[in-house]
mmCIF file of C-alpha atoms in Angstrom:
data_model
loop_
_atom_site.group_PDB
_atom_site.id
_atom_site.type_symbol
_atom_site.label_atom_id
_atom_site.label_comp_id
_atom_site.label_asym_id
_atom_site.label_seq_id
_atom_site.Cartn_x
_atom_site.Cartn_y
_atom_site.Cartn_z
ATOM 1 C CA UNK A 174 -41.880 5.709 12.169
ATOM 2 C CA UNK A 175 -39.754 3.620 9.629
ATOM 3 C CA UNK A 176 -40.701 0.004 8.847
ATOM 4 C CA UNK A 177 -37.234 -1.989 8.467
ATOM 5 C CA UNK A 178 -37.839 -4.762 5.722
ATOM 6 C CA UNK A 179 -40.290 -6.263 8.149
ATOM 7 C CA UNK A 180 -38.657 -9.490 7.673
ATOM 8 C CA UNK A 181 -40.984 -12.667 8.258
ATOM 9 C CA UNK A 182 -39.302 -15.950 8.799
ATOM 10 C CA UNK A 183 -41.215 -19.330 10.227
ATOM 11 C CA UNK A 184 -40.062 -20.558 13.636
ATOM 12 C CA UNK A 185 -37.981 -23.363 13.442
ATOM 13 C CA UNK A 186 -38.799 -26.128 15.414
ATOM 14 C CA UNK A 187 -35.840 -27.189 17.638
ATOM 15 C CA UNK A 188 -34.893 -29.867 19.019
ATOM 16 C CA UNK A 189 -35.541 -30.299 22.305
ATOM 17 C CA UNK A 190 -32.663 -33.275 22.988
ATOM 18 C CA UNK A 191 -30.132 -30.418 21.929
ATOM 19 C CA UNK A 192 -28.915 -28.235 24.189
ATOM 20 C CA UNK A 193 -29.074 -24.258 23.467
ATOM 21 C CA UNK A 194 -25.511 -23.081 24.294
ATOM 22 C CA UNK A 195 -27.256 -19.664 25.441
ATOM 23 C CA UNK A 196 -28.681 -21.307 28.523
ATOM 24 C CA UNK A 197 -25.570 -22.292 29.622
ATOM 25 C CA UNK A 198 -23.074 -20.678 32.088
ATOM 26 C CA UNK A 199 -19.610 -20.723 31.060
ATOM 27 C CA UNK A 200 -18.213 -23.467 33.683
ATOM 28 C CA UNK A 201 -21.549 -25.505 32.513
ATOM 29 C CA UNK A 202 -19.907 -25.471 28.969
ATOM 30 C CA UNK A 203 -16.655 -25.891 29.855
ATOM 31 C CA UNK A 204 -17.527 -29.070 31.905
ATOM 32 C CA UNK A 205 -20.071 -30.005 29.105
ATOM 33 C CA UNK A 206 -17.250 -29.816 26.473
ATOM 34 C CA UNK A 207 -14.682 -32.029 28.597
ATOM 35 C CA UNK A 208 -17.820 -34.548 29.501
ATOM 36 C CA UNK A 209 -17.048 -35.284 25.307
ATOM 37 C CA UNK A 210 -13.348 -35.414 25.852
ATOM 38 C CA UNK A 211 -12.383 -32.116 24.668
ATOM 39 C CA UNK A 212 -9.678 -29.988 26.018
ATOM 40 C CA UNK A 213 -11.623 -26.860 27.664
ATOM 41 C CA UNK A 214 -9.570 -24.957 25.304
ATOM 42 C CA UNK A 215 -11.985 -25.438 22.732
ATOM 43 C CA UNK A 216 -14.980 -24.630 25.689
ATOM 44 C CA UNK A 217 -13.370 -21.233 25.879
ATOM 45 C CA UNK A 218 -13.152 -20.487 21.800
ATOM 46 C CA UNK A 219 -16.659 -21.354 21.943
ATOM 47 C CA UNK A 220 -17.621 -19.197 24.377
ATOM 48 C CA UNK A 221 -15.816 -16.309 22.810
ATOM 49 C CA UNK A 222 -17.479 -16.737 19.240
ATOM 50 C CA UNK A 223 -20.997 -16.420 20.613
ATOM 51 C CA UNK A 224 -20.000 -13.595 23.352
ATOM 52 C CA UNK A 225 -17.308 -11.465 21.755
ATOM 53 C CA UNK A 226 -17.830 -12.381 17.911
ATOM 54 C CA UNK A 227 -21.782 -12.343 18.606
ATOM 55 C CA UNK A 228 -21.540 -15.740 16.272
ATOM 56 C CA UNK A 229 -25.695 -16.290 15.096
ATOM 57 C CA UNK A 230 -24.719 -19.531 13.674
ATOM 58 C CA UNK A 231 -21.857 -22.450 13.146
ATOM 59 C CA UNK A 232 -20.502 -21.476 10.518
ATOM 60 C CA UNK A 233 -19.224 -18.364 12.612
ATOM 61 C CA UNK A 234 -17.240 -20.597 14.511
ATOM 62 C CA UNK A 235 -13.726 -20.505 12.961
ATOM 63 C CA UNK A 236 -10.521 -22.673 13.911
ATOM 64 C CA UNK A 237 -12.164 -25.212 15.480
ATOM 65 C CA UNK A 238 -11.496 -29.374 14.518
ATOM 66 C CA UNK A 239 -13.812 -31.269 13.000
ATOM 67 C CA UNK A 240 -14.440 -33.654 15.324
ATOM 68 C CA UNK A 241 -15.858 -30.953 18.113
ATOM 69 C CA UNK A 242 -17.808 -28.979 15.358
ATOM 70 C CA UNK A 243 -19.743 -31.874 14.556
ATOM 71 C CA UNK A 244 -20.109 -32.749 18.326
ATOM 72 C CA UNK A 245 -21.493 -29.436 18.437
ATOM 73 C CA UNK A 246 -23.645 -29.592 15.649
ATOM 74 C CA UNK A 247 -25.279 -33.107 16.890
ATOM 75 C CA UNK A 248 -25.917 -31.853 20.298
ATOM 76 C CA UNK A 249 -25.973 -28.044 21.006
ATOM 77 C CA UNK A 250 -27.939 -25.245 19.049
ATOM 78 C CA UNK A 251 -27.956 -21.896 18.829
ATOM 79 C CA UNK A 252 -30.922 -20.462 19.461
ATOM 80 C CA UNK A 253 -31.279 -16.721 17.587
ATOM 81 C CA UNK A 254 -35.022 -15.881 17.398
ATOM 82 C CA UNK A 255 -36.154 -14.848 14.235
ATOM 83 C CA UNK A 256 -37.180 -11.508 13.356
ATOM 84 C CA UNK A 257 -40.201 -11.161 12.493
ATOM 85 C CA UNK A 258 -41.109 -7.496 12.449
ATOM 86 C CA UNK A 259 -38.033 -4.855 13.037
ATOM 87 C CA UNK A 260 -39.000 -0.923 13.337
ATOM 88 C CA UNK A 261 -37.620 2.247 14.171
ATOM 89 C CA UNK A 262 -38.716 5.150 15.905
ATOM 90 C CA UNK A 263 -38.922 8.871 14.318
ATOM 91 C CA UNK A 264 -37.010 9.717 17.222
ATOM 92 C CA UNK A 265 -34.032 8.089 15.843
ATOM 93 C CA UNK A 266 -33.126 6.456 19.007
ATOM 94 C CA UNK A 267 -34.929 3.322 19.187
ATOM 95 C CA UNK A 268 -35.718 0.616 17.629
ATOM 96 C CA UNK A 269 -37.760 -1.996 18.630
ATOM 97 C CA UNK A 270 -37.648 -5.820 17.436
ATOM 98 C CA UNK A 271 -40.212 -8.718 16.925
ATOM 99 C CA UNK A 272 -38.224 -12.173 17.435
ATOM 100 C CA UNK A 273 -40.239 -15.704 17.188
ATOM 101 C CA UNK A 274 -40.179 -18.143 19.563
ATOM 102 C CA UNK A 275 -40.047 -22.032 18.733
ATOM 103 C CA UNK A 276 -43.562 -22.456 19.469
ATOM 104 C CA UNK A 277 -45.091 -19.755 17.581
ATOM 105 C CA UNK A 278 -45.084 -17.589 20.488
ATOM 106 C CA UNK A 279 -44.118 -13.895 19.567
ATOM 107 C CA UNK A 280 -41.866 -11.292 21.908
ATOM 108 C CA UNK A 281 -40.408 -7.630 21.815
ATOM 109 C CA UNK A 282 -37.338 -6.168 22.577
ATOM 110 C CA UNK A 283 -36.207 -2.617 22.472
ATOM 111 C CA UNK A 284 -32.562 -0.613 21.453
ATOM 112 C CA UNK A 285 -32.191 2.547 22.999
ATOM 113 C CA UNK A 286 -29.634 5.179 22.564
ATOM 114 C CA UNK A 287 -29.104 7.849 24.998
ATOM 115 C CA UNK A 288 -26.171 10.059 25.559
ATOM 116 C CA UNK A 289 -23.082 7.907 26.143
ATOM 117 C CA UNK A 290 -24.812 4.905 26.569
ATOM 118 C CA UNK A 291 -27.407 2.147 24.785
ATOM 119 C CA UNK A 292 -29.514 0.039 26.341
ATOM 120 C CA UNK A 293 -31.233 -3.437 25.969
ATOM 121 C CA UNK A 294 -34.993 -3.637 27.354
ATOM 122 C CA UNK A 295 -35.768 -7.451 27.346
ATOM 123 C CA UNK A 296 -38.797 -9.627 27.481
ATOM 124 C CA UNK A 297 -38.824 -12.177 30.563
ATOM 125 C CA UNK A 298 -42.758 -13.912 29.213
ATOM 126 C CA UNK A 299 -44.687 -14.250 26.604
ATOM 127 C CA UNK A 300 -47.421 -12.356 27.885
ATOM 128 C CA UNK A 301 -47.886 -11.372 31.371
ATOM 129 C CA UNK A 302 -50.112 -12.368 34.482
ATOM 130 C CA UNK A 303 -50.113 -9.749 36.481
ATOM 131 C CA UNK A 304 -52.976 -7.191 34.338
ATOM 132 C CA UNK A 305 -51.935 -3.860 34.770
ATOM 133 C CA UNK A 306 -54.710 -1.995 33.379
ATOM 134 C CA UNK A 307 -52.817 0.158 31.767
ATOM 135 C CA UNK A 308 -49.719 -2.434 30.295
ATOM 136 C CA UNK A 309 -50.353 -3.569 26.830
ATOM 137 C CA UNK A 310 -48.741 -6.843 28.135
ATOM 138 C CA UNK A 311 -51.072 -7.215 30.911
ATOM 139 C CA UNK A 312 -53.730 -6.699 28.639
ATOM 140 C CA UNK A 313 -53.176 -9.318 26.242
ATOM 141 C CA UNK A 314 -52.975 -12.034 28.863
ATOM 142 C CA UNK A 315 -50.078 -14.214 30.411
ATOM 143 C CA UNK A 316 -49.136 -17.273 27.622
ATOM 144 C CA UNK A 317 -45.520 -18.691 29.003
ATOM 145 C CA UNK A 318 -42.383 -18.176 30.331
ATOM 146 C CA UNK A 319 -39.297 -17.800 28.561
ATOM 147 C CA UNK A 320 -35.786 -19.332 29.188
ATOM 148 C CA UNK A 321 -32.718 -18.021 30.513
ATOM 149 C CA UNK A 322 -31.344 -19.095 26.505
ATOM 150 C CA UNK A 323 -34.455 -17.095 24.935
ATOM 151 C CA UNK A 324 -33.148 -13.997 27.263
ATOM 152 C CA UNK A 325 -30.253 -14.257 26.498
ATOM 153 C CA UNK A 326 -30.605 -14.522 23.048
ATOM 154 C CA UNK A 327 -32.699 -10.731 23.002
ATOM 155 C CA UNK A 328 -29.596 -9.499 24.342
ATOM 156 C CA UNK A 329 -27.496 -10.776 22.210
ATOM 157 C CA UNK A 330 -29.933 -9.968 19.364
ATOM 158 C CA UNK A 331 -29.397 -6.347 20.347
ATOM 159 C CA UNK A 332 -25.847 -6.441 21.240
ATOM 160 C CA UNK A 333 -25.405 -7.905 16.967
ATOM 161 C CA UNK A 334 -27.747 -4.946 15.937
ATOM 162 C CA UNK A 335 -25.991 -2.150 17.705
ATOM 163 C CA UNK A 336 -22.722 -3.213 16.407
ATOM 164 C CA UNK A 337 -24.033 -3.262 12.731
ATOM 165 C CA UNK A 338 -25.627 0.166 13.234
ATOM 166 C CA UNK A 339 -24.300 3.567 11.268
ATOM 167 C CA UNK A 340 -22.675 4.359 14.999
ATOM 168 C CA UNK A 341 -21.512 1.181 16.089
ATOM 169 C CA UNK A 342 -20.774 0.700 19.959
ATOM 170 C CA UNK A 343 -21.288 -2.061 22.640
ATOM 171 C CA UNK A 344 -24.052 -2.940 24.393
ATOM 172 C CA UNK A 345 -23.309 -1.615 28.743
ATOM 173 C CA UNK A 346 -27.221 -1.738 29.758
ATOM 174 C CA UNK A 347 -30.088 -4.214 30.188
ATOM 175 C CA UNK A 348 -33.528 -3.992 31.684
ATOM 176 C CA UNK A 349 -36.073 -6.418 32.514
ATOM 177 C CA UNK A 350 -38.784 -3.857 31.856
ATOM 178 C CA UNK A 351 -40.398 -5.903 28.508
ATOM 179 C CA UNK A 352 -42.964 -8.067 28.408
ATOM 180 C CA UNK A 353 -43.752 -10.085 31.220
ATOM 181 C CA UNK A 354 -42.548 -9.975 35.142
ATOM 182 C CA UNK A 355 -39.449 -11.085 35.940
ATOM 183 C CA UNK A 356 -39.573 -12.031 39.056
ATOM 184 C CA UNK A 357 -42.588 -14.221 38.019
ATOM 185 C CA UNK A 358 -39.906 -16.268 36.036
ATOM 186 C CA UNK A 359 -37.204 -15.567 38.562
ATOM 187 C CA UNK A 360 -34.918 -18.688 38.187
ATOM 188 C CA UNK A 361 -34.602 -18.072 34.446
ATOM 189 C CA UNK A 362 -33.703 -14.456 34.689
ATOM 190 C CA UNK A 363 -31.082 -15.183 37.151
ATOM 191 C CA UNK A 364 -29.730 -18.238 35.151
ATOM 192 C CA UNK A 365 -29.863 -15.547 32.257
ATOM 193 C CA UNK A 366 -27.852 -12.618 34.606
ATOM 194 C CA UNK A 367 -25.180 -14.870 34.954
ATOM 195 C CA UNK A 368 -24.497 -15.116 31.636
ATOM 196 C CA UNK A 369 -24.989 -11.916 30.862
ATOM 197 C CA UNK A 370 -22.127 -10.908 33.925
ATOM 198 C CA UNK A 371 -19.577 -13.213 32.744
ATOM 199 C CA UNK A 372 -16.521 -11.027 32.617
ATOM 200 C CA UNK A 373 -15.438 -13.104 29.688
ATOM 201 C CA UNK A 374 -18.727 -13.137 27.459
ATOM 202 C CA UNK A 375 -20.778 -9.942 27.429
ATOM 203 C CA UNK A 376 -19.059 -8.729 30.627
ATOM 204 C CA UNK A 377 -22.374 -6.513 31.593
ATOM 205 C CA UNK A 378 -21.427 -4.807 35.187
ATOM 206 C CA UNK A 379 -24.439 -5.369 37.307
ATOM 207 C CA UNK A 380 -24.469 -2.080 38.007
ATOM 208 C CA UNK A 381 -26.200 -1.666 34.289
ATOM 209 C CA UNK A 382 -28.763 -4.316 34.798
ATOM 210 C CA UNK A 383 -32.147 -4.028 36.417
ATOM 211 C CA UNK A 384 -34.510 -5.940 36.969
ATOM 212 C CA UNK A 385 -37.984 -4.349 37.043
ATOM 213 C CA UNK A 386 -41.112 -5.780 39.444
ATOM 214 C CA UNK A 387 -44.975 -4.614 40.038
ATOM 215 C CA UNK A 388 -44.483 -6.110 43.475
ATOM 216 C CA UNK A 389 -43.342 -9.766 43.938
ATOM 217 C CA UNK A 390 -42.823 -9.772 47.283
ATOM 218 C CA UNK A 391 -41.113 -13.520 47.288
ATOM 219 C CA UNK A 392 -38.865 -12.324 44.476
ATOM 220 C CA UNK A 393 -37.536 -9.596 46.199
ATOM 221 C CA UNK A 394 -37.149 -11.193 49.517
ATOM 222 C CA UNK A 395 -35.185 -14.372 47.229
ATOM 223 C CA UNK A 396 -33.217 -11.469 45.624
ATOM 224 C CA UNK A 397 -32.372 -9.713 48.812
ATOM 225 C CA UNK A 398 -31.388 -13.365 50.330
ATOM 226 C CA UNK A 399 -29.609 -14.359 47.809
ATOM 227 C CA UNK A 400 -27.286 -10.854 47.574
ATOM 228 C CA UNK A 401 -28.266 -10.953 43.930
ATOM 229 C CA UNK A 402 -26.122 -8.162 42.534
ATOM 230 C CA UNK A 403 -28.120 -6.054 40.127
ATOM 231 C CA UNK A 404 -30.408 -3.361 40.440
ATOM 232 C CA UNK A 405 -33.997 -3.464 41.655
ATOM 233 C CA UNK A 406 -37.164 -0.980 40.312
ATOM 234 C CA UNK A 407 -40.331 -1.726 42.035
ATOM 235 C CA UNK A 408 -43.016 -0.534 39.670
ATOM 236 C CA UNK A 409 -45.123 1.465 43.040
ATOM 237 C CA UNK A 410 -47.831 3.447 40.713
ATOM 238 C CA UNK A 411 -49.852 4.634 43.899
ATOM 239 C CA UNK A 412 -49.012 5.229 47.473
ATOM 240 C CA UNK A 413 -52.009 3.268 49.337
ATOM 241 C CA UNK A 414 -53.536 0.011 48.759
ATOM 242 C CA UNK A 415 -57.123 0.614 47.057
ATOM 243 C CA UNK A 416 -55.053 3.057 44.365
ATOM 244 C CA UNK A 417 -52.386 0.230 43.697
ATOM 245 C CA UNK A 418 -55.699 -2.172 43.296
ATOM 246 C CA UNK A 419 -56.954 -0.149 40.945
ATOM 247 C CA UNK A 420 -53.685 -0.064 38.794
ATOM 248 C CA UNK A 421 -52.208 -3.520 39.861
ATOM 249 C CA UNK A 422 -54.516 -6.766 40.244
ATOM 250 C CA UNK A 423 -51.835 -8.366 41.732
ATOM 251 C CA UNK A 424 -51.605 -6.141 44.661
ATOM 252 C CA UNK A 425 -54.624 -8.169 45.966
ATOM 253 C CA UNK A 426 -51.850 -11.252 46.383
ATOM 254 C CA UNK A 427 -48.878 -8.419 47.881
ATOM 255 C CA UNK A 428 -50.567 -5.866 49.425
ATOM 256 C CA UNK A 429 -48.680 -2.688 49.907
ATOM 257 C CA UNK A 430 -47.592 -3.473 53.593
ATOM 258 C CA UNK A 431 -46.228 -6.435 52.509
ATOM 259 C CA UNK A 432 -44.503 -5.122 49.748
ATOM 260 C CA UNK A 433 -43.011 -2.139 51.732
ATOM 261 C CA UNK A 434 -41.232 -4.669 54.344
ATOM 262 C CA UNK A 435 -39.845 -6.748 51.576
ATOM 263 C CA UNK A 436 -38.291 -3.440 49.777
ATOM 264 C CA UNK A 437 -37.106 -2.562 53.674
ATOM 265 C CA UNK A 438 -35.881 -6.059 53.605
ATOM 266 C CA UNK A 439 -33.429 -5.764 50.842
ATOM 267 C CA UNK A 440 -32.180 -2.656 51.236
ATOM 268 C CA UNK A 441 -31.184 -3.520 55.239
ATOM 269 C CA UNK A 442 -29.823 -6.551 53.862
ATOM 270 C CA UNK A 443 -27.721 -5.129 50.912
ATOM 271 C CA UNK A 444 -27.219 -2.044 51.848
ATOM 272 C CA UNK A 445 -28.166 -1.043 48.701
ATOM 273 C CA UNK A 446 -30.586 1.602 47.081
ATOM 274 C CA UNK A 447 -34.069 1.111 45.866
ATOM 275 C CA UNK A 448 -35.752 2.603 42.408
ATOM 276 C CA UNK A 449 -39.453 3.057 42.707
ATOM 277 C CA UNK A 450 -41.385 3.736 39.269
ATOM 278 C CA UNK A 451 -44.833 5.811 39.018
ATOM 279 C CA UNK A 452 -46.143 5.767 35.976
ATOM 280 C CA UNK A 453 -48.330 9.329 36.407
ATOM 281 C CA UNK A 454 -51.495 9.485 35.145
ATOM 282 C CA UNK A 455 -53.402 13.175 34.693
ATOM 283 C CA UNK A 456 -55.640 13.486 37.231
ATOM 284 C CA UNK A 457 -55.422 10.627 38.479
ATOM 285 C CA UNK A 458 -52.190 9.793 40.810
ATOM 286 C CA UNK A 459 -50.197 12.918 39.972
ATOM 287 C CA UNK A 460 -51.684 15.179 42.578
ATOM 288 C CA UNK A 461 -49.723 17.175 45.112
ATOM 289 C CA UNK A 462 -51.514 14.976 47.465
ATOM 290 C CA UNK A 463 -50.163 11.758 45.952
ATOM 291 C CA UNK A 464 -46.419 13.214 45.895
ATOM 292 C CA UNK A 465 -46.699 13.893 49.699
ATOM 293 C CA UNK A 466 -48.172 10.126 49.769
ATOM 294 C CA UNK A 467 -45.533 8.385 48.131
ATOM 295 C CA UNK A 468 -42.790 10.629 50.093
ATOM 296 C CA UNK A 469 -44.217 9.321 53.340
ATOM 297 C CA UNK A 470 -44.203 5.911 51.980
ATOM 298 C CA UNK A 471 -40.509 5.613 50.825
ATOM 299 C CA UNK A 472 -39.196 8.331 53.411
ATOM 300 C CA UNK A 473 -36.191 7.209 55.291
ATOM 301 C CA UNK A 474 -35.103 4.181 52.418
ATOM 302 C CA UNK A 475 -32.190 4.917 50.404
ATOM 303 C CA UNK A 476 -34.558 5.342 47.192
ATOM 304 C CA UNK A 477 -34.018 7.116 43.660
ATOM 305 C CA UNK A 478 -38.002 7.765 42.246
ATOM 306 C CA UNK A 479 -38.612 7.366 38.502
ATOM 307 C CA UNK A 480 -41.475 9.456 37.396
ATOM 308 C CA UNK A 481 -43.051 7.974 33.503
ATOM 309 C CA UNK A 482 -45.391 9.612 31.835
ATOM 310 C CA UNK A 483 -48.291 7.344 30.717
ATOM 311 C CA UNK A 484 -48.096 5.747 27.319
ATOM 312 C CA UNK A 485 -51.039 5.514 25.469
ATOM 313 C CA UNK A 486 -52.289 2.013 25.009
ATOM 314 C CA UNK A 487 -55.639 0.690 23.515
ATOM 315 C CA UNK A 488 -56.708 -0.638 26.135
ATOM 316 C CA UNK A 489 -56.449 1.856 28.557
ATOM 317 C CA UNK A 490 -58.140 5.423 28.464
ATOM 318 C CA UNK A 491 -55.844 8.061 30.777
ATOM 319 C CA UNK A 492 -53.979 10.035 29.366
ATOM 320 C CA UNK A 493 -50.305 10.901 30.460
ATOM 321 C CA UNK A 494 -49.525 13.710 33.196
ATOM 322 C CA UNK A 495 -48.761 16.964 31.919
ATOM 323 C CA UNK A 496 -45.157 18.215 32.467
ATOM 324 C CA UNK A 497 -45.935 20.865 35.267
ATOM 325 C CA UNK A 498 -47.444 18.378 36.973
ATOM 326 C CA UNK A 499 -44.346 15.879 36.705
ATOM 327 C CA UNK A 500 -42.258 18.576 37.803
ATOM 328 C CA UNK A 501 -44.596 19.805 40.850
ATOM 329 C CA UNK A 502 -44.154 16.067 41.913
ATOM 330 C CA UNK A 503 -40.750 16.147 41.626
ATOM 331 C CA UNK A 504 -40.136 19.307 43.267
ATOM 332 C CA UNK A 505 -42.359 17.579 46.475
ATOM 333 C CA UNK A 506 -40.446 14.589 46.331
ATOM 334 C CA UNK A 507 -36.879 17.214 46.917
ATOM 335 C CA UNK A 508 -38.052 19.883 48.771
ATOM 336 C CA UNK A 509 -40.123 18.180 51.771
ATOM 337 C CA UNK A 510 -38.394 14.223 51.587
ATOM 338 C CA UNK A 511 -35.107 14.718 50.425
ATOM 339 C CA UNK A 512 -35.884 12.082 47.396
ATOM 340 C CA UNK A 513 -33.895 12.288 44.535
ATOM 341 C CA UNK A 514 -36.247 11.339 41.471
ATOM 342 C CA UNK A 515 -36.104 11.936 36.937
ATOM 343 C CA UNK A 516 -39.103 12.230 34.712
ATOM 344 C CA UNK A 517 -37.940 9.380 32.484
ATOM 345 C CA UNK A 518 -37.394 10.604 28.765
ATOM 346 C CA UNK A 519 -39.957 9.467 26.491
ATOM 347 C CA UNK A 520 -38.413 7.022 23.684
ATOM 348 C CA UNK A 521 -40.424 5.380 21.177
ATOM 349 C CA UNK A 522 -43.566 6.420 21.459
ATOM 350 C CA UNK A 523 -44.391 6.423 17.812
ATOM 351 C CA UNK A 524 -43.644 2.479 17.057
ATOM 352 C CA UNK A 525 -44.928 1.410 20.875
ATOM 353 C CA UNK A 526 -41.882 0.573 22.558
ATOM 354 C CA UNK A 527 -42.350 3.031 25.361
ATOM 355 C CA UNK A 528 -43.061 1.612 29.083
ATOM 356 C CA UNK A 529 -45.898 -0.585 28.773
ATOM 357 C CA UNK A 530 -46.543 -0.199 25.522
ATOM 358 C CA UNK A 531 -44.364 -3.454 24.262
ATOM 359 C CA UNK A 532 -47.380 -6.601 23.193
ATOM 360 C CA UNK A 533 -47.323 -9.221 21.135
ATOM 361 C CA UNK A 534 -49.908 -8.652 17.667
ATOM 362 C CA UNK A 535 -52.789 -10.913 17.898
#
């Protein structure tokens, strides 16, 4: 593990009568920029600086008059989190970032490379509600949610980092698989998609975004009803209600039934495939027996399963599958369901920005 600078910086207290130009779509700036009397011209420069030229401040924002920088400047901000802590993983793929919030509050977000591609794993809370026993997030306890701007700004924190790096490239993948549950903050993660899609900002295809759940059954029913574009990953962990319990408090609020006809929901309504994640735990749901349980489960649902290894967290004492029995899993889920599924490569392990390892310090 490398220790980057580990750059401190006090939260700055903003505004709150400003507006943060990340929260905002592009027609909401557009029509916020000709409410002053602007041509939409200048809406559009704007809008380029902080989505092409990845501008962190004003003074990034070149060949613009005077008279609409300091219209800016009086009413809109910018709102970059500060890094606080930035490390990097022995594995040389990943590197994982602290940012501040306004209030104190702390966050993490995670680069990683893989073949071909990067990808942005973003926070959607400070903390998280739902206590997975073995999620660092869960286990430090739910403190608020973020907005769309503060989502948008991890991305774009990323996006500026991976086009500084030794092997510059742009950003083509996001996931909602940080701290928190997204579909616990579900109106700010779909104000912050649309930004995020906007062929003329980022231009992410929702294909490369997904959006990751433990089992919100409104959420998904809203995201099925709404024909919300991007992919969904329903974190299952176990196959039968008392073993998602066990795993998942919040299964106790969405049992499994209910869960399974809201995932049968949205893919009859979309047409569209499902991902289920297991995080596998030795001895414990990576059985023969729970393979054939899950393949019952999910059997006839156009569904891709993503097999994690446990990563260790202090709170929690299993310890992760071994690879045979990943693969004898796997090799269940093919032969007698027909379900495609990966073991999911383990990236930053070593710094603790694997799946479920990502926490605020204390």
């Amino acid at each position: 593990m490398r220790l980057r600078g580990v750059r401190r910086s006090v939260a700055i207290l903003l505004d709150p009568a400003t507006t943060d130009l990340y929260s905002l779509t592009r027609p909401e700036l557009r029509d916020l920029v000709e409410s002053w009397g602007f041509s939409p011209v200048h809406a559009a420069k704007a809008w380029k600086f902080l989505y092409l030229g990845l501008a962190g401040s004003f003074d990034q924002f070149p060949d613009l008059p005077r008279r609409f920088r300091e219209r800016l400047l009086a009413e809109t901000r910018i709102g970059t989190l500060p890094v606080r802590a930035e490390t990097e993983s022995s594995d040389g793929f990943t590197r994982k970032f602290l940012l501040g919030l306004s209030d104190g509050e702390l966050i993490e977000a995670v680069l990683m490379r893989f073949t071909g591609r990067a990808t942005a794993c973003v926070s959607s809370q400070a903390g998280c509600a739902m206590g997975c026993v073995f999620c660092a997030t869960g286990q430090m306890g739910y403190r608020r949610q973020l907005s769309a701007a503060e989502i948008v700004s991890q991305v774009v924190h990323v996006a500026r980092a991976l086009g500084a790096s030794a092997d510059p490239r742009r950003l083509r993948n996001v996931v909602f698989m940080g701290m928190g549950e997204p579909l616990h903050n579900y109106d700010a993660v779909m104000r912050a998609v649309r930004v995020l899609l906007d062929p003329s900002g980022l231009g992410l295809s929702a294909e490369r975004i997904t959006i990751s759940t433990v089992g919100v059954v409104p959420g998904i029913r809203r995201m099925a009803d709404e024909a919300s574009p991007v992919h969904l990953a329903v974190s299952l962990h176990a196959a039968t209600q008392e073993g998602r319990l066990a795993l998942i408090p919040a299964a106790r609020k969405w049992p499994l039934d209910e869960l399974m006809d809201a995932c049968r929901h949205y893919c009859s309504k979309l047409g569209r495939r499902i991902f289920f994640e297991l995080t596998l735990i030795d001895g414990r749901n990576d059985t023969a027996d729970h393979a054939h349980a899950v393949g019952r489960l999910i059997r006839g649902l156009p569904a891709q399963v993503n097999l994690i290894p446990l990563n260790p967290t202090a709170g929690y004492g299993g310890t992760p599958s071994r690879s045979e029995a990943a693969r004898r899993f796997q090799r269940i889920l093919a032969d007698d369901y027909a379900l495609p599924s990966t073991v999911r490569q383990r990236r930053g392990i070593d710094i603790a920005a694997g799946c479920g390892q990502l926490a605020a310090p204390a």
